[in-house]
Each structure stands twice: as C-alpha cells, then as structure tokens.
XYZ file of C-alpha atoms in Angstrom:
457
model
C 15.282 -10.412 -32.882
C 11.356 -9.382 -32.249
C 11.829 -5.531 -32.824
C 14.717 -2.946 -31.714
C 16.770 -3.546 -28.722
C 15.231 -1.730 -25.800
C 17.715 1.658 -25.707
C 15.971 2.667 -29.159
C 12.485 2.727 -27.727
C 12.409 6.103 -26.259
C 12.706 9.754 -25.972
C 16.389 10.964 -26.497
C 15.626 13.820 -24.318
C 13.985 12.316 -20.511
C 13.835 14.181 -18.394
C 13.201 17.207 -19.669
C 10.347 19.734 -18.441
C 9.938 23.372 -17.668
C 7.192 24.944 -16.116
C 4.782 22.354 -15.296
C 1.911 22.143 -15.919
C 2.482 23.449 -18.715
C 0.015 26.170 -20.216
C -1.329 23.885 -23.267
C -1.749 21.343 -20.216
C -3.410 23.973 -17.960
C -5.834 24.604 -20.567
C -6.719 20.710 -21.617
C -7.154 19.659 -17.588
C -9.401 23.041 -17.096
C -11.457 21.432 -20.107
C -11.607 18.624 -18.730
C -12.711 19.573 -15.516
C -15.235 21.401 -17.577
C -17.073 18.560 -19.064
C -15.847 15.385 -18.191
C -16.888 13.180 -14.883
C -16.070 14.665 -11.483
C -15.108 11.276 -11.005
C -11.947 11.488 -13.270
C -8.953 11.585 -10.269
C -5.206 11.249 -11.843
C -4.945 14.694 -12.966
C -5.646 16.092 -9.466
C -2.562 14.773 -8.400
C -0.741 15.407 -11.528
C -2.199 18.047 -14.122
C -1.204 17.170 -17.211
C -2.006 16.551 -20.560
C -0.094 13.552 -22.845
C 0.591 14.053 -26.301
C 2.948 10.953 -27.028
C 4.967 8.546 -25.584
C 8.046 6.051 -26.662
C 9.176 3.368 -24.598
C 9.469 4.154 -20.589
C 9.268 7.900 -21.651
C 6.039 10.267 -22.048
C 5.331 13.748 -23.800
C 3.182 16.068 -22.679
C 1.010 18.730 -24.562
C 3.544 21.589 -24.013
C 6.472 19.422 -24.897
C 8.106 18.733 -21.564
C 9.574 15.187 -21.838
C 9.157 12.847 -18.606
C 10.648 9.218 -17.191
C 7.459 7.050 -16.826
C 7.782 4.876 -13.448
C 3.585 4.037 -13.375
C 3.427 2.798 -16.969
C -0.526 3.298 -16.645
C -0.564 1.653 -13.797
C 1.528 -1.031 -15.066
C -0.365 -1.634 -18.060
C 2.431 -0.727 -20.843
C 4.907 -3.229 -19.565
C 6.863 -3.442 -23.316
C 6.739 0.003 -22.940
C 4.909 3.224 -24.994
C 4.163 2.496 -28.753
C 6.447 -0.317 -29.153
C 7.452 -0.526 -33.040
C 7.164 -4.442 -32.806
C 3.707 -4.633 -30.924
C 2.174 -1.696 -32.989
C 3.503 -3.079 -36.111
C 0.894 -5.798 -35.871
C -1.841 -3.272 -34.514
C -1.480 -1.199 -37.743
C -1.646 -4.261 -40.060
C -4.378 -6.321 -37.846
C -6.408 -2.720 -37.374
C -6.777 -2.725 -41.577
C -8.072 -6.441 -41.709
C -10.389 -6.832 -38.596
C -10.747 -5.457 -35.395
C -13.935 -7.320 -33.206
C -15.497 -10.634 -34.183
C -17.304 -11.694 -30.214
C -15.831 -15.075 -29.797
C -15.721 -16.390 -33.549
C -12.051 -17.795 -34.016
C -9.615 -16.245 -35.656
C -5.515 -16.592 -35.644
C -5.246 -13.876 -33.363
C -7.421 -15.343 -30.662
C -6.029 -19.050 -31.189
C -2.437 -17.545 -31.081
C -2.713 -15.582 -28.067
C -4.144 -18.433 -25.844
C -1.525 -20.474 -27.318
C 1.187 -18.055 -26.155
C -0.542 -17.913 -22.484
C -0.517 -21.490 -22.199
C 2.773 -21.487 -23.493
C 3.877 -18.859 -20.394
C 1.573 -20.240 -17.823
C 2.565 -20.996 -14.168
C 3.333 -24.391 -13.082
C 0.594 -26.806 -13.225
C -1.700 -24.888 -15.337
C 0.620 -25.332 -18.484
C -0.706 -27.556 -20.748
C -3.803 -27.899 -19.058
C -6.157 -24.742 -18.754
C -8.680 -22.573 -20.874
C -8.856 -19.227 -21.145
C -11.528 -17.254 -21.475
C -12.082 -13.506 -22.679
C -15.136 -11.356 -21.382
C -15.857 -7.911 -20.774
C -12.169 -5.544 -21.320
C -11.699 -4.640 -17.790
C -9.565 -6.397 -15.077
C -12.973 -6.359 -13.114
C -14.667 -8.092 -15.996
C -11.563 -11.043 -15.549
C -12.720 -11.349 -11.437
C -16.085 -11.150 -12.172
C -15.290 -14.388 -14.792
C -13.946 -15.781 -11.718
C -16.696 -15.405 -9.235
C -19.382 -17.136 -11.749
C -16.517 -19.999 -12.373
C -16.352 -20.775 -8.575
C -19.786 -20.890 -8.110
C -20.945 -22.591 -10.858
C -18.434 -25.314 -10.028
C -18.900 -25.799 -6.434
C -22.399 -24.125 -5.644
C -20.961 -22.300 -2.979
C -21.945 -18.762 -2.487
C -19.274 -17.288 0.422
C -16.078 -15.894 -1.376
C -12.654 -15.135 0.960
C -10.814 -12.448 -0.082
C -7.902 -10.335 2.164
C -7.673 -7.402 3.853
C -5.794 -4.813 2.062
C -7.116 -6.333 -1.124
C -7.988 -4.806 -4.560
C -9.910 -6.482 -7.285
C -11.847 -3.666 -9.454
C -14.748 -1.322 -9.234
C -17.579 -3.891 -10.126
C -20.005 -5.083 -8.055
C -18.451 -8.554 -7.470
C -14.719 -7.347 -7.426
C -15.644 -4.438 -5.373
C -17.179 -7.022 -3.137
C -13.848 -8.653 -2.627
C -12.083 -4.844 -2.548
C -11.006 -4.561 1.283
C -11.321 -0.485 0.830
C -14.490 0.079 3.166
C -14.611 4.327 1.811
C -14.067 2.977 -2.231
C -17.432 0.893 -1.560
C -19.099 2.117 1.244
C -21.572 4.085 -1.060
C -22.991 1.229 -3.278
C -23.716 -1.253 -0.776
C -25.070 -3.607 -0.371
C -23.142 -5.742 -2.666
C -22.488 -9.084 -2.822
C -23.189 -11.380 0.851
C -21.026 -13.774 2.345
C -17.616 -12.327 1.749
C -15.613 -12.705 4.339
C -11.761 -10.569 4.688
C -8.851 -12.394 6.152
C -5.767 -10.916 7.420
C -2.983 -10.783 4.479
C 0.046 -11.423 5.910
C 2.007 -7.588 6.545
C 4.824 -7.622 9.101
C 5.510 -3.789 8.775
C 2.374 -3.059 9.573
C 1.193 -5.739 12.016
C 4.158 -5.647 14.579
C 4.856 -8.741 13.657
C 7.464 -11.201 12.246
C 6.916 -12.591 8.906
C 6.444 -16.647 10.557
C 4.059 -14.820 12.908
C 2.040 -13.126 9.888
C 1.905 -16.115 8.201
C 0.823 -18.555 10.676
C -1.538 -16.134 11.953
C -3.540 -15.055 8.785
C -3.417 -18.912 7.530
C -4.948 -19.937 11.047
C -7.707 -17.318 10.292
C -8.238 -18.866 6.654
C -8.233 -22.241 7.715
C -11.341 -21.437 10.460
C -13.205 -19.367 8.395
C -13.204 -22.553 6.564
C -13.478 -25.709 8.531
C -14.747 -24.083 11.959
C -18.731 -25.382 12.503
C -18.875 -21.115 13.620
C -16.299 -19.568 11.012
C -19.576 -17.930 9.977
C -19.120 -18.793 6.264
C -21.714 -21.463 5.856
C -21.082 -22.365 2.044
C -17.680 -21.223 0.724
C -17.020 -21.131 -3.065
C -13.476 -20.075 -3.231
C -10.634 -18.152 -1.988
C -9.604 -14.724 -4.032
C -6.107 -13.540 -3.026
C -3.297 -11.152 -4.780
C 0.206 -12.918 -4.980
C 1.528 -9.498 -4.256
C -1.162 -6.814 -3.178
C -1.096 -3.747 -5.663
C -3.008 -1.269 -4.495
C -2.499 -2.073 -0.871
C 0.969 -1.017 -0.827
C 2.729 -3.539 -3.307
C 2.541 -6.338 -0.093
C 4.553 -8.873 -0.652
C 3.864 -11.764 1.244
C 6.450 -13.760 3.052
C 7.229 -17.214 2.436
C 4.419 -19.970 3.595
C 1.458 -17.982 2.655
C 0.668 -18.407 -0.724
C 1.552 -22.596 0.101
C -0.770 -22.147 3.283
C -3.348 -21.538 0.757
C -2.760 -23.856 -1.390
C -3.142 -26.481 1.079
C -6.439 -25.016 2.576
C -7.772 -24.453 -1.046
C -6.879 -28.629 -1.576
C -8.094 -29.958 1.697
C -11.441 -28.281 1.441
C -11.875 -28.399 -2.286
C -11.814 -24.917 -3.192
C -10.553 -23.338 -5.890
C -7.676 -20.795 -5.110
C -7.678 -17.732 -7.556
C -5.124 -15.470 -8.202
C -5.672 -12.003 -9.085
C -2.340 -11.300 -11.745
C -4.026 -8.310 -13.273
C -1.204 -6.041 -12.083
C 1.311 -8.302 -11.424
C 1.396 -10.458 -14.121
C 2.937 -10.825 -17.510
C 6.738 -9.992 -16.423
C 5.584 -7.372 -14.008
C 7.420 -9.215 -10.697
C 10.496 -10.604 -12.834
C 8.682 -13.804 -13.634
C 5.183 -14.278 -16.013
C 3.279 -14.407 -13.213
C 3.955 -13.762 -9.551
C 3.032 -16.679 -7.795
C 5.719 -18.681 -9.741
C 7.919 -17.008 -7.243
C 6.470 -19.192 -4.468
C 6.057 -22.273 -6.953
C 2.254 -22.683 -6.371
C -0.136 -22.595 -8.712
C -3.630 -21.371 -8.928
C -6.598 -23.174 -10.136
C -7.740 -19.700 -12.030
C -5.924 -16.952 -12.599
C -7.203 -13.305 -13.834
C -5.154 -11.189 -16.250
C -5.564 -8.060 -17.582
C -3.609 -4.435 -17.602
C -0.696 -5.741 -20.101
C -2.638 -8.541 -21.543
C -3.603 -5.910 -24.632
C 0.084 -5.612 -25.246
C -0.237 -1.552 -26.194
C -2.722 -0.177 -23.731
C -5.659 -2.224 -25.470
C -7.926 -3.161 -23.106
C -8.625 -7.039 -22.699
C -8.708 -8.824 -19.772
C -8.604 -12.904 -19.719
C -9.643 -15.647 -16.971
C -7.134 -18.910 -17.328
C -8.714 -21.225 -15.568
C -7.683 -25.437 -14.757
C -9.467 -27.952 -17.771
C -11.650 -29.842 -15.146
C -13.482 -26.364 -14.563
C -14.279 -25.955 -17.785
C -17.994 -27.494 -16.509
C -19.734 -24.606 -18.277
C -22.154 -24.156 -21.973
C -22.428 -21.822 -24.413
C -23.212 -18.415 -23.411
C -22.883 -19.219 -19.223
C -20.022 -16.194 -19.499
C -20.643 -13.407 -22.478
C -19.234 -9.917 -23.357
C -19.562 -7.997 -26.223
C -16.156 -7.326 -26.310
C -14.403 -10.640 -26.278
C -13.432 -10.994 -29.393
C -10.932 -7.646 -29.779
C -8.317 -9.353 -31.997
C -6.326 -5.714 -32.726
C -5.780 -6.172 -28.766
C -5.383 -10.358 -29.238
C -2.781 -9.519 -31.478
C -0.849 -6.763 -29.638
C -0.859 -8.780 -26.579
C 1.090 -12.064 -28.444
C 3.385 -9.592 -29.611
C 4.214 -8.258 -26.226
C 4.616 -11.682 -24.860
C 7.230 -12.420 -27.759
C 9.306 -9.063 -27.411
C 9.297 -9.422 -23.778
C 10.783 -13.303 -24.301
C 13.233 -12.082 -27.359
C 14.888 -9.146 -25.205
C 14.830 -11.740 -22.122
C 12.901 -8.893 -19.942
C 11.816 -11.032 -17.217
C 15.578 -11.482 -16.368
C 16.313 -7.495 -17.236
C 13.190 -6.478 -14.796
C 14.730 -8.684 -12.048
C 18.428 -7.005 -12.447
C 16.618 -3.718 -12.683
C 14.314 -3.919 -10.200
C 17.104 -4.716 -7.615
C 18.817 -1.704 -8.354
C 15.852 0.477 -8.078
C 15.203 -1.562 -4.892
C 18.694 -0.773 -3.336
C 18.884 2.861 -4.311
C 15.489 3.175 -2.272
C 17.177 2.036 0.757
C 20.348 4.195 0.102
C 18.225 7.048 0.332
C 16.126 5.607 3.524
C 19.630 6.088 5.147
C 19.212 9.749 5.200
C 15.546 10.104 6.097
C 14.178 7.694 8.881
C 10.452 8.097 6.972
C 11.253 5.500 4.964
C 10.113 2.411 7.012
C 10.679 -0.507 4.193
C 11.499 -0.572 0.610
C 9.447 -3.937 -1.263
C 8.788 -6.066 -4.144
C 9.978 -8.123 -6.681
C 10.849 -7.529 -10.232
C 9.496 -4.135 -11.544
C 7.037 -4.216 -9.136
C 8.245 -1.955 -5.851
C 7.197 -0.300 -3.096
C 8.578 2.145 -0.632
C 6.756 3.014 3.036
C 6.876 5.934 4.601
C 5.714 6.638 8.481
C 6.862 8.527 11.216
C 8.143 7.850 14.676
C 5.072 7.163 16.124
C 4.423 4.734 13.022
C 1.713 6.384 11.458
C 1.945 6.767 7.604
C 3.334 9.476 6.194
C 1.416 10.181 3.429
C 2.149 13.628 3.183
C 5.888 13.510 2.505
C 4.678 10.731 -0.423
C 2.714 13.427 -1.334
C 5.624 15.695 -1.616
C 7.886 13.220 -3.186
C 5.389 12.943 -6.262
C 5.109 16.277 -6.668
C 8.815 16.722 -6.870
C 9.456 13.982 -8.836
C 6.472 15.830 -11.632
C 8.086 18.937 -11.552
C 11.908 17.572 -12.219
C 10.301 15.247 -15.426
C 9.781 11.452 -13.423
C 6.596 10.392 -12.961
C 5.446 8.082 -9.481
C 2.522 7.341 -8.460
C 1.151 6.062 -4.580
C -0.573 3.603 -3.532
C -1.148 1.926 0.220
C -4.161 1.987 2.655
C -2.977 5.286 3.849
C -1.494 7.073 0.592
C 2.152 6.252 2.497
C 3.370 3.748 -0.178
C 5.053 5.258 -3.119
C 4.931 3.012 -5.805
C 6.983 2.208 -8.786
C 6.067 0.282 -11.963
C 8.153 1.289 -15.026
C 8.166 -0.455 -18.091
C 9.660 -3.559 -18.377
C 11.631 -1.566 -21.677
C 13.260 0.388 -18.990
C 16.911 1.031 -19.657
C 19.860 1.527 -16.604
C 20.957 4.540 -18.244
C 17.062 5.696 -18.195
C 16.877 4.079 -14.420
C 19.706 5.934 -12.811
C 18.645 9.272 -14.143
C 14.977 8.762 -12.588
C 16.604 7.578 -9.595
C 18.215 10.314 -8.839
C 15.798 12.656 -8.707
C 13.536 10.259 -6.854
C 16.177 10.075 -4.211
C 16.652 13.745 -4.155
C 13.010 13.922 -3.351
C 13.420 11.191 -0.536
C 16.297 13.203 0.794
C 14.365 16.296 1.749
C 10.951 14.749 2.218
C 9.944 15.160 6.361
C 6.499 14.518 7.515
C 4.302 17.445 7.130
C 6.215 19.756 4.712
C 6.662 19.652 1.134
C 10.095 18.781 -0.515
C-alpha cells in the first residue's frame, strides 16, 4: 500500500478552537496587513494564521485545531503533508530541485502517470507540456496552442467562467468588476451562456439547447460577430461561478460544434481535476473528451505549484522555445505530483470522494429542509455547492456570509464562491474520513439551520 491508510493522516483533535482569532493570529494578520499587498484577500474573511496541517485538518498559530473543507482551494486533494507524497519531496529536495525542461525521471514519470490517468481519447495519444507554475500559466499554454494551430484569433469562453488573473485567462474570466480595471485585454472574446437552470428560470433541456444554439451561431452565423474563431474555452464544472454543473447534452453539444467547425475544445480541469469530481478529470463524467486540457492546483501533489497543458499529438505543430517558463522544470513538484496520483489510486479515492461526496451532498439538503434559503445543493465528487437566495430569488449572500463565519468560529473551515457570494462551497481533501465528515457536517448544518437573510447565525 502507497503510504498509511487515510484515518492516520490527521489531527486527533478536529475540531478544536477557542477564541478565534486567536491572539498569536491577531498579531501575524495585523503584520501582515502591515507590510504585505493590500491585495492579499483570504484573511479578511477569515483572520488567521496556519502553523501546520495533517491530512483534511489545519493548525493555527494559537493552536486551535480546524476541519479543512477548501483544501487551498482544492489544491491539497491527498490531503496536508501527506507522509507518502512528502517522503519523495524530502529525498528529491536533497538531489535536485529545477532543471527548465532538461529530462529527468521525475518529469518522464509524471507525464507517464498523466497519460496513464487521462480522459478518454487523449490516453495514449497527447503531450504535455509544463510552463509558468500558475493555473493561468496552463490557459495561457492553451491560448498560444489554439492559435498557433488554427490562426484564428476569436476565443469563446462562458459566462460565469473563471480561468486566472492573466491577461489571456482574465480575458476569458466572465467577472466584468475582477477585470474591469486592466482593460483592454485581449479582442475577440466572445461569452456564451453556460447552461444554469437555477438561475435562468429554466429547465435543464431548455439551458442546454439554448446556450448550444448561442455557441453554434457565434460560430457558423455570416453575423455571429466572431470573424476568425480559434477555439472554444469552457469549465466541465464552473468553480468559481458557483460549482455549475452542467446538465447532460452540453459538454456533447460542444463537442460536436468544436468537430464540425474544426476547433479545438479546451477544458479548463485546474480545479476540478485530478479526483476532485470523483473521477480524474470531470468531463469523463459526460464521456467527452477535450482536445487540450489545463491542469494545475493538485498537479504539485503537496501544494507545489506546477501547472501542465495536455494537449492531442496532432497539435503538437510547435518548435523549440514557441512556449517557455523558467519554471518548468520543478521536479521536487514533478515528483510530489506522481506520488499523489499513486496514493490517490492505492487508497481507491476517486471511488471514496464519490461515496463521500454524496453524503455531504444529502446532509446539505437535510438541512435545506429547515431553512427555505437554500435554493439547490450541487456537484459531483468532492466538488459541491450549496445556493442560497431568498423569496424574491435574489442571492443571499449574507447568510453565506454568516454560515462561514460560524463554521470558523466552531473549528470547520468553508469557503464561497458564486457570481453573487451566495454559493457556499465545499472542497475537502480527497483524504477526508466519514468520521472527520460527519463531525464538520454538523456544525455546517447547525450554521444552515439558523442562517436567515440579513442576520448573522
């Protein structure tokens, strides 16, 4: 067996907090504040300060002890410090930690292992290639890969998308406030409607049919407006717009489009790939596969950042140097990332985030019983959402407000997401236990229970 069995990963003590924040975590976030960028935004929401973490559990400065449902924002999927990843870390750190794209085991093992876990088609018949560290640097990777194979310039992306804070994924970001003060960025990108029942008034055949019809003439209609299209960017599941699942037909519709134009179709997996959604990748849930796919987030195994673009063979149309970054060759984060992929296949954790993710999925709507806020509970695998709105159907951002801060105060940690803040959003680690999942549970539901619209829980 690849490492311990996942109940010895973590804290003995979760949930466990006083007085929060702490005072040792008081003083570290006033530091901060202090000197680093104004920009820096978790702790506003949650002031604290880590000091060490251990499987789906986290330790803060003043020794308060919480459940971890964000996981970094699903980057530690095999969970805090895991023995068997970091075991390789300590012995690859010794050796050799950055060597740009020369080969070495690490790098040749780790795209072995992707192509060994890739979706559908692209098994057996794909490169990868590693740029910049960032999930942005993966999309970016993407862009220059459309264009450079089809000489388009137009991109399609979705409404409610995210895609990073560069200029070319923030150019596909649907978030008109995240961007609106760098513009102008990147021309010809054009938003279609992702397909969002809840929100749209709409059934999910209707959602469908309507956002593929808008696709389709953005496309092949003389006055779609997008004179020379280079490819179509879409999330299987939309992260930071509310963990969106799309209905059945979609992802297909686009796959379709994608072939009867000749377009590539890229999938943005940075959040919910690598076992995130109960399978490797999310659109293996719809059985359609992408002709590139971006990955990063969990891709460095332990929180090392590394970000990858897999991409179909017949693209592979580039030279040397067409795609650089200095940081491509970060084999410490090569190596931690195989090792994830092998605990996460020895402890069978796609099958465990599935189970899991049900139950976390059905005590949502158990608690949406007693408080009408909560509109629709979402996901797949680890990967869940839960909208709130009120009567009138407006989000309810407030009361997810609320619920995180009473979830922080009783040791769990959530985090939000959703155009409107309304979406809280879970994304434990995979390492997760039921024992571990019940306790968090509760007090998230306890936090549901009281939650109303405009006061705090």
């Amino acid at each position: 067996m690849a490492g311990p069995p996942i109940e010895e990963l973590h804290f003995d003590d979760a949930p466990d907090v006083g007085e929060v924040p702490g005072p040792e975590s008081d003083r570290l976030v006033r530091k901060q504040r202090e000197i680093d960028s104004s920009a820096v935004a978790y702790p506003n929401d949650m002031p604290l300060a880590f000091e060490e973490g251990k499987g789906a559990t986290l330790r803060d400065a003043d020794g308060n002890t919480f459940i971890d449902l964000f996981a970094g924002i699903g980057v530690l999927n095999v969970g805090h410090a895991n023995p068997y990843v970091m075991e390789a870390v300590h012995e690859q750190a010794d050796k050799l930690v950055h060597t740009v794209d020369f080969p070495s085991e690490a790098r040749l093992e780790l795209i072995e292992k992707l192509d060994e876990i890739a979706p559908g088609e692209l098994a057996g018949d794909n490169r990868v290639i590693f740029g910049g560290p960032t999930g942005s640097d993966a999309i970016e990777a993407a862009i220059k890969l459309a264009k450079y194979n089809t000489g388009g310039t137009g991109l399609i992306a979705f409404r409610g998308a995210y895609h990073g804070p560069t200029s070319g994924p923030m150019s596909l970001t649907s978030n008109k406030k995240f961007k609106g003060h760098y513009t102008p960025l990147l021309p010809d990108v054009v938003h279609a409607p992702y397909p969002y029942p809840l929100r749209q008034g709409k059934s999910e055949d209707e959602a469908v049919k309507d956002a593929l019809e808008e696709v389709r003439a953005i496309v092949e209609d003389p006055y779609g407006g997008l004179a020379n299209p280079a490819g179509i960017f879409a999330e299987p599941i939309q992260g930071e717009g509310g963990v969106v699942v799309p209905p059945e037909g979609f992802l297909e519709g686009l796959r379709e489009i994608a072939d009867d134009n000749a377009l590539p179709l890229v999938f943005d997996e940075i959040q919910s790939g690598l076992g995130r959604s109960g399978e490797w990748f999310a659109c293996e849930h719809y059985d359609v596969t992408p002709d590139a796919m971006t990955m990063a987030k969990a891709l460095g195994g332990a929180g090392f950042p590394l970000s990858a673009t897999m991409y179909r063979e017949e693209l592979d149309t580039w030279g040397p140097g067409d795609h650089a970054g200095t940081y491509r060759g970060h084999v410490v984060a090569m190596r931690a990332g195989t090792r994830a992929i092998e605990y996460i296949q020895a402890h069978d954790l796609l099958a465990h985030a599935r189970e899991l993710g049900e139950y976390l999925r059905e005590r949502l709507r158990e608690a949406g019983e007693d408080n009408e806020l909560l509109a629709e509970v979402r996901g797949k695998g680890l990967f869940i959402g839960a909208e709130f709105a009120g009567e009138d159907g407006e989000p309810a951002d407030d009361a997810v407000d609320a619920i995180q801060q009473y979830c922080y105060e009783h040791g769990v940690l959530v985090w939000t997401a959703g155009r409107h803040g309304s979406v809280l959003r879970l994304l434990p680690p995979l390492v997760l236990t039921h024992e571990l999942a019940e306790t968090a549970m509760d007090v998230v539901c306890e936090a549901i229970e009281h939650a109303t619209p405009t006061q705090s829980v």
